[in-house]
mmCIF file of C-alpha atoms in Angstrom:
data_model
loop_
_atom_site.group_PDB
_atom_site.id
_atom_site.type_symbol
_atom_site.label_atom_id
_atom_site.label_comp_id
_atom_site.label_asym_id
_atom_site.label_seq_id
_atom_site.Cartn_x
_atom_site.Cartn_y
_atom_site.Cartn_z
ATOM 1 C CA GLN U 1 -11.110 -15.888 5.275
ATOM 2 C CA VAL U 2 -9.980 -13.007 3.098
ATOM 3 C CA ASP U 3 -10.059 -9.566 4.677
ATOM 4 C CA LEU U 4 -9.863 -6.263 2.814
ATOM 5 C CA VAL U 5 -9.373 -2.922 4.508
ATOM 6 C CA GLU U 6 -9.697 0.336 2.573
ATOM 7 C CA SER U 7 -8.303 3.706 3.528
ATOM 8 C CA GLY U 8 -7.616 7.068 1.977
ATOM 9 C CA GLY U 9 -11.090 8.477 1.504
ATOM 10 C CA GLY U 10 -11.977 12.016 2.455
ATOM 11 C CA SER U 11 -13.647 15.261 1.489
ATOM 12 C CA VAL U 12 -12.109 17.275 -1.318
ATOM 13 C CA GLN U 13 -13.060 19.927 -3.815
ATOM 14 C CA ALA U 14 -13.699 19.294 -7.487
ATOM 15 C CA GLY U 15 -10.481 18.906 -9.430
ATOM 16 C CA ALA U 16 -8.549 17.468 -6.514
ATOM 17 C CA SER U 17 -6.888 14.064 -6.260
ATOM 18 C CA LEU U 18 -7.097 11.210 -3.793
ATOM 19 C CA ARG U 19 -5.435 7.837 -3.512
ATOM 20 C CA LEU U 20 -7.336 4.949 -1.999
ATOM 21 C CA SER U 21 -5.502 1.972 -0.557
ATOM 22 C CA CYS U 22 -6.688 -1.557 0.083
ATOM 23 C CA VAL U 23 -4.771 -4.031 2.196
ATOM 24 C CA VAL U 24 -5.668 -7.639 1.478
ATOM 25 C CA SER U 25 -4.968 -10.444 3.910
ATOM 26 C CA GLY U 26 -5.934 -14.049 4.407
ATOM 27 C CA GLY U 27 -5.124 -15.732 1.107
ATOM 28 C CA SER U 28 -3.348 -14.532 -1.992
ATOM 29 C CA VAL U 29 -4.852 -17.219 -4.232
ATOM 30 C CA ARG U 30 -8.401 -16.555 -3.106
ATOM 31 C CA SER U 31 -7.900 -12.859 -3.754
ATOM 32 C CA SER U 32 -5.858 -13.010 -6.961
ATOM 33 C CA TYR U 33 -8.312 -10.856 -8.885
ATOM 34 C CA ARG U 34 -9.102 -7.487 -7.350
ATOM 35 C CA GLY U 35 -10.988 -4.350 -8.046
ATOM 36 C CA TRP U 36 -12.779 -1.244 -6.889
ATOM 37 C CA PHE U 37 -16.496 -0.547 -6.774
ATOM 38 C CA ARG U 38 -18.477 2.429 -5.590
ATOM 39 C CA GLN U 39 -21.978 3.185 -4.430
ATOM 40 C CA ALA U 40 -23.486 6.638 -4.300
ATOM 41 C CA PRO U 41 -26.543 7.443 -2.145
ATOM 42 C CA GLY U 42 -29.704 6.188 -3.793
ATOM 43 C CA LYS U 43 -27.797 4.493 -6.601
ATOM 44 C CA GLU U 44 -26.761 0.954 -7.353
ATOM 45 C CA ARG U 45 -23.236 -0.221 -6.761
ATOM 46 C CA GLU U 46 -21.048 0.053 -9.839
ATOM 47 C CA GLU U 47 -17.703 -1.338 -10.828
ATOM 48 C CA VAL U 48 -14.958 1.254 -11.151
ATOM 49 C CA ALA U 49 -11.794 -0.647 -12.050
ATOM 50 C CA THR U 50 -10.326 -4.128 -11.963
ATOM 51 C CA PHE U 51 -6.828 -5.589 -11.708
ATOM 52 C CA GLY U 52 -6.281 -9.055 -13.096
ATOM 53 C CA LEU U 53 -3.788 -11.735 -12.175
ATOM 54 C CA ASP U 54 -1.707 -10.848 -15.234
ATOM 55 C CA GLY U 55 -1.709 -7.171 -14.340
ATOM 56 C CA ARG U 56 -4.306 -6.215 -16.910
ATOM 57 C CA THR U 57 -6.597 -3.412 -15.876
ATOM 58 C CA ARG U 58 -10.125 -2.431 -16.853
ATOM 59 C CA TYR U 59 -11.965 0.812 -16.191
ATOM 60 C CA ALA U 60 -15.515 2.009 -16.274
ATOM 61 C CA ASP U 61 -16.058 4.613 -18.969
ATOM 62 C CA PHE U 62 -16.888 7.286 -16.416
ATOM 63 C CA VAL U 63 -13.376 7.114 -14.870
ATOM 64 C CA LYS U 64 -11.191 6.366 -17.883
ATOM 65 C CA GLY U 65 -8.317 8.798 -18.094
ATOM 66 C CA ARG U 66 -8.846 10.012 -14.535
ATOM 67 C CA PHE U 67 -8.451 6.939 -12.290
ATOM 68 C CA THR U 68 -5.615 4.423 -12.187
ATOM 69 C CA VAL U 69 -5.679 1.071 -10.413
ATOM 70 C CA SER U 70 -2.382 -0.493 -9.436
ATOM 71 C CA LYS U 71 -0.795 -3.013 -7.148
ATOM 72 C CA GLY U 72 1.730 -1.939 -4.590
ATOM 73 C CA ASP U 73 5.225 -3.331 -4.216
ATOM 74 C CA ALA U 74 3.751 -5.496 -1.503
ATOM 75 C CA GLU U 75 1.522 -8.048 -3.178
ATOM 76 C CA ASN U 76 -1.230 -7.483 -0.649
ATOM 77 C CA THR U 77 -1.902 -3.842 -1.485
ATOM 78 C CA LEU U 78 -4.178 -2.404 -4.171
ATOM 79 C CA TYR U 79 -4.422 1.295 -4.966
ATOM 80 C CA LEU U 80 -6.863 3.541 -6.768
ATOM 81 C CA GLN U 81 -5.360 6.855 -7.792
ATOM 82 C CA MET U 82 -8.153 9.316 -8.524
ATOM 83 C CA GLU U 83 -7.470 12.542 -10.420
ATOM 84 C CA SER U 84 -9.685 15.413 -11.522
ATOM 85 C CA LEU U 85 -12.392 14.398 -9.109
ATOM 86 C CA LYS U 86 -15.948 15.500 -9.816
ATOM 87 C CA PRO U 87 -18.973 15.836 -7.528
ATOM 88 C CA ASP U 88 -20.439 12.803 -9.337
ATOM 89 C CA ASP U 89 -17.556 10.744 -7.945
ATOM 90 C CA THR U 90 -18.992 11.131 -4.449
ATOM 91 C CA ALA U 91 -19.647 7.637 -3.131
ATOM 92 C CA VAL U 92 -18.510 4.932 -0.774
ATOM 93 C CA TYR U 93 -15.657 3.123 -2.477
ATOM 94 C CA TYR U 94 -15.186 -0.590 -1.894
ATOM 95 C CA CYS U 95 -12.254 -2.849 -2.527
ATOM 96 C CA ALA U 96 -13.200 -6.360 -3.658
ATOM 97 C CA ALA U 97 -11.446 -9.609 -4.523
ATOM 98 C CA ASP U 98 -11.963 -13.175 -5.632
ATOM 99 C CA SER U 99 -10.048 -16.137 -7.008
ATOM 100 C CA PHE U 100 -11.338 -15.673 -10.562
ATOM 101 C CA PRO U 101 -12.064 -12.753 -12.938
ATOM 102 C CA TRP U 102 -15.670 -12.230 -11.996
ATOM 103 C CA TRP U 103 -16.117 -9.590 -14.681
ATOM 104 C CA SER U 104 -15.682 -12.206 -17.393
ATOM 105 C CA PHE U 105 -18.565 -14.231 -16.006
ATOM 106 C CA GLY U 106 -21.026 -11.510 -15.146
ATOM 107 C CA LYS U 107 -20.685 -12.244 -11.459
ATOM 108 C CA ASN U 108 -19.767 -10.268 -8.354
ATOM 109 C CA PRO U 109 -16.659 -10.868 -6.249
ATOM 110 C CA GLN U 110 -16.944 -12.841 -3.049
ATOM 111 C CA TYR U 111 -14.784 -10.721 -0.757
ATOM 112 C CA TRP U 112 -15.437 -7.093 0.122
ATOM 113 C CA GLY U 113 -13.988 -4.395 2.308
ATOM 114 C CA GLN U 114 -16.028 -2.151 4.565
ATOM 115 C CA GLY U 115 -15.742 0.839 2.259
ATOM 116 C CA THR U 116 -14.269 4.319 2.482
ATOM 117 C CA GLN U 117 -16.213 7.522 1.868
ATOM 118 C CA VAL U 118 -15.169 9.929 -0.861
ATOM 119 C CA THR U 119 -16.957 13.269 -0.985
ATOM 120 C CA VAL U 120 -16.282 15.781 -3.740
ATOM 121 C CA SER U 121 -17.749 19.258 -3.441
ATOM 122 C CA SER U 122 -18.179 21.758 -6.252
#
């Protein structure tokens, strides 16, 4: 069983920064490919950023230039550095993982965290 635990969410004003963390446990192979999703109230879940086995990253257009996904020195940690936050970034942010690059196959990852709330006020 792969477990993912997010932290770092909070309430901030527009223009502020936050860093989300995700600690992954239970199987490095099964969670080799990782990423961040978000879901705002009344909206569908959307992919924010991904981190591949080779270190390649991908970003949704709406966060390019503002968010950065990275892996910590410890292999089991994934970060999402969020800059210049906007009210539209308000959502529950989820860390996710799987053993393959789901984005290349039009699929969703198997493993999910419980989510952390990010609220950005104007």
